[in-house]
PDB file of C-alpha atoms in Angstrom:
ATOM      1  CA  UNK A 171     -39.815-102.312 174.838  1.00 74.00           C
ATOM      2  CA  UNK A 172     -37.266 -99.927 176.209  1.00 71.00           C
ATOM      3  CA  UNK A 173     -39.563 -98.880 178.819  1.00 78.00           C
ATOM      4  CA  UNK A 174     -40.396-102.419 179.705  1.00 80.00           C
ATOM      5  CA  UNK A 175     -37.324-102.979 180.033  1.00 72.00           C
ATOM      6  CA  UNK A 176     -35.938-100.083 182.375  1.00 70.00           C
ATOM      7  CA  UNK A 177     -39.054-101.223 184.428  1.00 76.00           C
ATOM      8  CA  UNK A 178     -37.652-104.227 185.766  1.00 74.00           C
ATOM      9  CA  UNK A 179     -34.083-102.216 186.132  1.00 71.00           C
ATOM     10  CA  UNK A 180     -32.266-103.074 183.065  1.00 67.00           C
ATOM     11  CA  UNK A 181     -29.258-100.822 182.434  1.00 61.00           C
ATOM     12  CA  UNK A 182     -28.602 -99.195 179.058  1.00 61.00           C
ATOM     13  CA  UNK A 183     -25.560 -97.947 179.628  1.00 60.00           C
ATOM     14  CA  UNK A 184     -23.158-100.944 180.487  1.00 59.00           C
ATOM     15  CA  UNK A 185     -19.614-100.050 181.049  1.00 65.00           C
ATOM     16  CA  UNK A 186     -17.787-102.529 179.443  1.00 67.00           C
ATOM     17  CA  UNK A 187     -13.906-103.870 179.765  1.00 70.00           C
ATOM     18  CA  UNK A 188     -13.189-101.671 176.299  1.00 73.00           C
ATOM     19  CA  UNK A 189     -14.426 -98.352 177.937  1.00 78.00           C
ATOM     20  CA  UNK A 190     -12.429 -99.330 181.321  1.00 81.00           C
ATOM     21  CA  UNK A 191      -9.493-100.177 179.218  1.00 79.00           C
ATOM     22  CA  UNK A 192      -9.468 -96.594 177.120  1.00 81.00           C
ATOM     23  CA  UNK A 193      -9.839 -95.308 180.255  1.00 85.00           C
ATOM     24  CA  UNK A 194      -6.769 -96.776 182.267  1.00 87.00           C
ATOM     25  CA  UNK A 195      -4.905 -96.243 179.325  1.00 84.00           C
ATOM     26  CA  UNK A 196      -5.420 -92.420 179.592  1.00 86.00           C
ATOM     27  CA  UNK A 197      -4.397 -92.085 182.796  1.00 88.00           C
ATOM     28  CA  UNK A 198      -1.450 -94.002 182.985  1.00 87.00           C
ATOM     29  CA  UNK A 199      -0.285 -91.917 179.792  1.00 85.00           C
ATOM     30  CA  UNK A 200      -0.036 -95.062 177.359  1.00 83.00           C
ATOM     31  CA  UNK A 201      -3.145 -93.656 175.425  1.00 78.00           C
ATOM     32  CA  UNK A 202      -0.890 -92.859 172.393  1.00 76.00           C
ATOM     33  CA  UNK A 203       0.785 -96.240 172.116  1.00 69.00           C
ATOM     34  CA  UNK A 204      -0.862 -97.495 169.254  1.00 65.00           C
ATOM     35  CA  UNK A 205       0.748-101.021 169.258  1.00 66.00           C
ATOM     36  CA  UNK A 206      -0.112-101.205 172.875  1.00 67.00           C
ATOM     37  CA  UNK A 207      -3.941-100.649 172.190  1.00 62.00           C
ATOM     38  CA  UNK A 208      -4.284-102.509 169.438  1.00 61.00           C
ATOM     39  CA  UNK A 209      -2.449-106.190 171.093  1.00 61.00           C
ATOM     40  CA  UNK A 210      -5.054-105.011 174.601  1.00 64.00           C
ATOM     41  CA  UNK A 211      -8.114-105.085 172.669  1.00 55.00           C
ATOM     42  CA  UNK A 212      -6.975-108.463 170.650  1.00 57.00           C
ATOM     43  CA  UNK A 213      -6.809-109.556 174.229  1.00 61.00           C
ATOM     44  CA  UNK A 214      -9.738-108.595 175.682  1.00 58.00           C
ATOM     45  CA  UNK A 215     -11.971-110.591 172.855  1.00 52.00           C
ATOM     46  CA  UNK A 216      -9.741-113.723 173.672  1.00 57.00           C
ATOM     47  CA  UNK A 217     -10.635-113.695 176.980  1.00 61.00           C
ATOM     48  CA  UNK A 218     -14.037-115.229 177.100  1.00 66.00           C
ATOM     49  CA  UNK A 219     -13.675-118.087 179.583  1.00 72.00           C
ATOM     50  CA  UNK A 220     -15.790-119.238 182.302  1.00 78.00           C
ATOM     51  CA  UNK A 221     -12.804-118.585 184.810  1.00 81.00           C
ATOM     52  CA  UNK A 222     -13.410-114.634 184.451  1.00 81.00           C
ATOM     53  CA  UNK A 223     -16.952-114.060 184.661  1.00 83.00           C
ATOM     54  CA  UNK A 224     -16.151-113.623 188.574  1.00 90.00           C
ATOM     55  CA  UNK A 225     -14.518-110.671 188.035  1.00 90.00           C
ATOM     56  CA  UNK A 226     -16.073-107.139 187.011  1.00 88.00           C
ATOM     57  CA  UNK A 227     -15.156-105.912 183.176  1.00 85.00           C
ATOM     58  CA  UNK A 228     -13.017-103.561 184.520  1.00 88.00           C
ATOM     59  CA  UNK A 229     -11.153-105.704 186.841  1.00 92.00           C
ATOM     60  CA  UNK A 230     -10.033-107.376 183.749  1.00 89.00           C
ATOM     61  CA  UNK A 231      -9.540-104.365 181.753  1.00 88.00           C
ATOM     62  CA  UNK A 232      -7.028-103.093 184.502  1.00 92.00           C
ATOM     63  CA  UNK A 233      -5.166-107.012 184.607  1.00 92.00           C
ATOM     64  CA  UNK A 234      -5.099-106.814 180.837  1.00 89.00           C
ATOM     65  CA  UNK A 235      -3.487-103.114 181.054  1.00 91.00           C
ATOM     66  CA  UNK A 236      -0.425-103.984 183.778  1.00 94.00           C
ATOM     67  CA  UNK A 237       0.384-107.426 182.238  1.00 93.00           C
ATOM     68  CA  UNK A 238       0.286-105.766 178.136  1.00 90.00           C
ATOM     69  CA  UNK A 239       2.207-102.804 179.803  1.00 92.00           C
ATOM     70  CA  UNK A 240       4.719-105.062 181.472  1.00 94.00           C
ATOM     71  CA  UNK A 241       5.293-106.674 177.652  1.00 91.00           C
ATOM     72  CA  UNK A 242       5.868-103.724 175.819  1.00 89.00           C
ATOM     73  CA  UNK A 243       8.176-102.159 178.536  1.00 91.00           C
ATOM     74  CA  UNK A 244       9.966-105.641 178.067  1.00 92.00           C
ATOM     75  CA  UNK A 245      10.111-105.590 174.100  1.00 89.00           C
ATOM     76  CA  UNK A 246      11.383-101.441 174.247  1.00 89.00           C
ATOM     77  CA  UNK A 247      14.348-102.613 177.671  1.00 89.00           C
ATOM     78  CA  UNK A 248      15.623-104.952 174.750  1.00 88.00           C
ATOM     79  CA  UNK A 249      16.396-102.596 171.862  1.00 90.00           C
ATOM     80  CA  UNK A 250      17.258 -99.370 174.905  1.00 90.00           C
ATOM     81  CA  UNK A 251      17.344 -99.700 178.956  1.00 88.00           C
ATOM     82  CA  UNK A 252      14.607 -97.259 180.234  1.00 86.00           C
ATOM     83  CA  UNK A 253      14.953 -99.322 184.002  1.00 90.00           C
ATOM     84  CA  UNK A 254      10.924 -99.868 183.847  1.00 93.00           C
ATOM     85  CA  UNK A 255      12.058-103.354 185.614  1.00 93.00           C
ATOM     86  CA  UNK A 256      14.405-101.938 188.223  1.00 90.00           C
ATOM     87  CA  UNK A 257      14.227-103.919 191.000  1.00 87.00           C
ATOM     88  CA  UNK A 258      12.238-106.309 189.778  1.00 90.00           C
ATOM     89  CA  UNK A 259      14.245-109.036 189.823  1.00 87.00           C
ATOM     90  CA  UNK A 260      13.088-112.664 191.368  1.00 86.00           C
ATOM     91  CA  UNK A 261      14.928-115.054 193.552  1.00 84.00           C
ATOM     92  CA  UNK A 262      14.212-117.837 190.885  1.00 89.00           C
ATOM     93  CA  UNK A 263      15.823-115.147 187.986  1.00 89.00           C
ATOM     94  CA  UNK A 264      12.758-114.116 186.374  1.00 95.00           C
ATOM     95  CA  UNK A 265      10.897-111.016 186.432  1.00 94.00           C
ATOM     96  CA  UNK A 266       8.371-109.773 188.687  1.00 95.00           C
ATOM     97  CA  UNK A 267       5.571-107.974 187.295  1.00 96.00           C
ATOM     98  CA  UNK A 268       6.368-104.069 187.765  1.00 95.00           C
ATOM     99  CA  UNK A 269       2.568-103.178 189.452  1.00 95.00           C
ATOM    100  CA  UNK A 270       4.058 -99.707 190.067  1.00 93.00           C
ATOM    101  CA  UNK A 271       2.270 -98.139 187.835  1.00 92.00           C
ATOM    102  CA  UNK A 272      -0.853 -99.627 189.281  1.00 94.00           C
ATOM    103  CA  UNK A 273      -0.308 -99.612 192.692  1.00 93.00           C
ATOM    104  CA  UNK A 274      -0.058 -96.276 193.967  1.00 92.00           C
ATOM    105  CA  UNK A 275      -2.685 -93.891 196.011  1.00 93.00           C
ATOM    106  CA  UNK A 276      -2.801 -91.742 192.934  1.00 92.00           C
ATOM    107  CA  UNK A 277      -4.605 -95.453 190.699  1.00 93.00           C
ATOM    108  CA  UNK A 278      -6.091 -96.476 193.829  1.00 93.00           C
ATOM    109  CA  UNK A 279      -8.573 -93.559 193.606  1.00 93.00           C
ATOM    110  CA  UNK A 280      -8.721 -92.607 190.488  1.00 91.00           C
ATOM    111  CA  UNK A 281      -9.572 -96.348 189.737  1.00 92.00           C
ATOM    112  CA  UNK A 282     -11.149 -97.556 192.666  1.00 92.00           C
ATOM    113  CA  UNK A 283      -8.963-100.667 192.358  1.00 94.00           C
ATOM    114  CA  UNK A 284      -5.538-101.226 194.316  1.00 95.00           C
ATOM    115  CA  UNK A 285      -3.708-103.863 193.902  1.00 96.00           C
ATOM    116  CA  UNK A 286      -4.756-105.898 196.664  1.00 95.00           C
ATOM    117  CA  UNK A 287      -8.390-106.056 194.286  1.00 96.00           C
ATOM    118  CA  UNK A 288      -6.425-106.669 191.439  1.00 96.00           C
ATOM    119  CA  UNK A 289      -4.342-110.055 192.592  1.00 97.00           C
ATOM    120  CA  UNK A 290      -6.876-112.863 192.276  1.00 96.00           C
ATOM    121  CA  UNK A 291      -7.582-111.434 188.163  1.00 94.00           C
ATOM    122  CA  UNK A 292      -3.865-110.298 187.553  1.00 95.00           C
ATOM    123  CA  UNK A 293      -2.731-113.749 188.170  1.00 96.00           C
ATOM    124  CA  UNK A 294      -5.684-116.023 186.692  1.00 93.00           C
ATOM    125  CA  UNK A 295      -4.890-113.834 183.402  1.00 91.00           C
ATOM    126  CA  UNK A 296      -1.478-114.071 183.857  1.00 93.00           C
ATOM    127  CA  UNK A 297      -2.335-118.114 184.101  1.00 93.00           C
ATOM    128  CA  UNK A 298      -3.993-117.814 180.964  1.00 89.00           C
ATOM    129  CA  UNK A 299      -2.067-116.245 178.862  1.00 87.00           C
ATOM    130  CA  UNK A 300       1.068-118.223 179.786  1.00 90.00           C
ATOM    131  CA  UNK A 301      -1.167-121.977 179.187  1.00 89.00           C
ATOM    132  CA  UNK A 302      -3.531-120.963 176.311  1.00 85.00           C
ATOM    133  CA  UNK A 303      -1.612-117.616 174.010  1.00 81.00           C
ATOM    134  CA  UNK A 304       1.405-118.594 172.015  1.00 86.00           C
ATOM    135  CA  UNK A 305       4.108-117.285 172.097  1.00 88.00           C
ATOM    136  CA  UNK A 306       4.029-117.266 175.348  1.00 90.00           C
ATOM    137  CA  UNK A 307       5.098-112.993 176.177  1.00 89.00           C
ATOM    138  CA  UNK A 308       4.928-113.933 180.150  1.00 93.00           C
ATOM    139  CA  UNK A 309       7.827-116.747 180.176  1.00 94.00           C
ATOM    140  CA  UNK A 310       9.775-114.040 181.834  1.00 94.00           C
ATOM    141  CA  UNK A 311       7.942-113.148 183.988  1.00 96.00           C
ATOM    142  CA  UNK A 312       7.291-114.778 187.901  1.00 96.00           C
ATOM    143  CA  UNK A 313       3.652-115.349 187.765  1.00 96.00           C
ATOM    144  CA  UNK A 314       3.602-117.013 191.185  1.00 95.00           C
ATOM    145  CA  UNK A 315       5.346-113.719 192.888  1.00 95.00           C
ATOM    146  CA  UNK A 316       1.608-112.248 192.241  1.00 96.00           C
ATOM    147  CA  UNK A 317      -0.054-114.064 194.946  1.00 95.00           C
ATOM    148  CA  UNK A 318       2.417-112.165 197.114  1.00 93.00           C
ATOM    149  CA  UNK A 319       1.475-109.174 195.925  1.00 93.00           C
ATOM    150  CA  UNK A 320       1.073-106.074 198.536  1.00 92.00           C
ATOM    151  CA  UNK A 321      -0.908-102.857 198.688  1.00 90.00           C
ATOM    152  CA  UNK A 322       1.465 -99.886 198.269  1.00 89.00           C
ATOM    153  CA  UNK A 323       2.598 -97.527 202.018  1.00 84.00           C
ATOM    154  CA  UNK A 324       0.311 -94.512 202.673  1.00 68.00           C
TER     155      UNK A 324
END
């Protein structure tokens, strides 16, 4: 069967939005954050809407990264300032999303994603989450600002 199979070009060796996320994780150095892990992966089985079959696993592993990573950098400025959100302010007084630690040269090519890839996902998650997960953890946040989003200066 497996040779039937391979035949007509199936692919054994999927790389699915868990191995994408482990992956992210270990490079932007948030491996260890248990908590962090744990709440992305919850996340990732949620997400199993029409709306994001458009977009590649790891396309939503990366969205589901910068959006849990904006969260927990949230929940840890509360209890002691670490300026994660420093200029990150909106007009309207919420947050914007701090892509900084996505959109960079060094992410760009170690991902193959910038931001600019990232936009149409990072904000039909961020839509998601805010309509459909309660409590809400984006009502902070300026989902509307990502539309705007733009590719970090060479």
């Amino acid at each position: 069967e497996e040779e039937i199979l391979s035949r007509f070009g199936f692919d054994f060796n999927f790389q699915g939005p868990v191995q994408s996320l482990e992956r992210f994780l270990r490079i932007l150095n948030y491996n260890e954050t248990g908590d962090l892990r744990d709440g992305l992966l919850d996340l990732q089985f949620q997400l199993n809407e029409a709306t994001f079959l458009k977009f590649m696993p790891s396309q939503i592993a990366a969205c589901s990264l910068i959006l849990s990573i904006n969260i927990y950098e949230l929940d840890a400025e509360k209890s002691q300032p670490t300026g994660f959100f420093k200029n990150c302010m909106s007009h309207n007084g919420l947050l914007r999303l701090n892509t900084d630690i996505w959109n960079n040269q060094s992410m760009h090519e170690l991902s193959g994603y910038s931001i600019c890839d990232l936009t149409d996902c990072l904000h039909e998650l961020s839509v998601f989450i805010s309509t459909n997960l309660q409590p809400n953890r984006l009502e902070c946040f300026d989902i509307a600002a990502i539309k705007s989003l733009q590719k970090y200066d060479s």
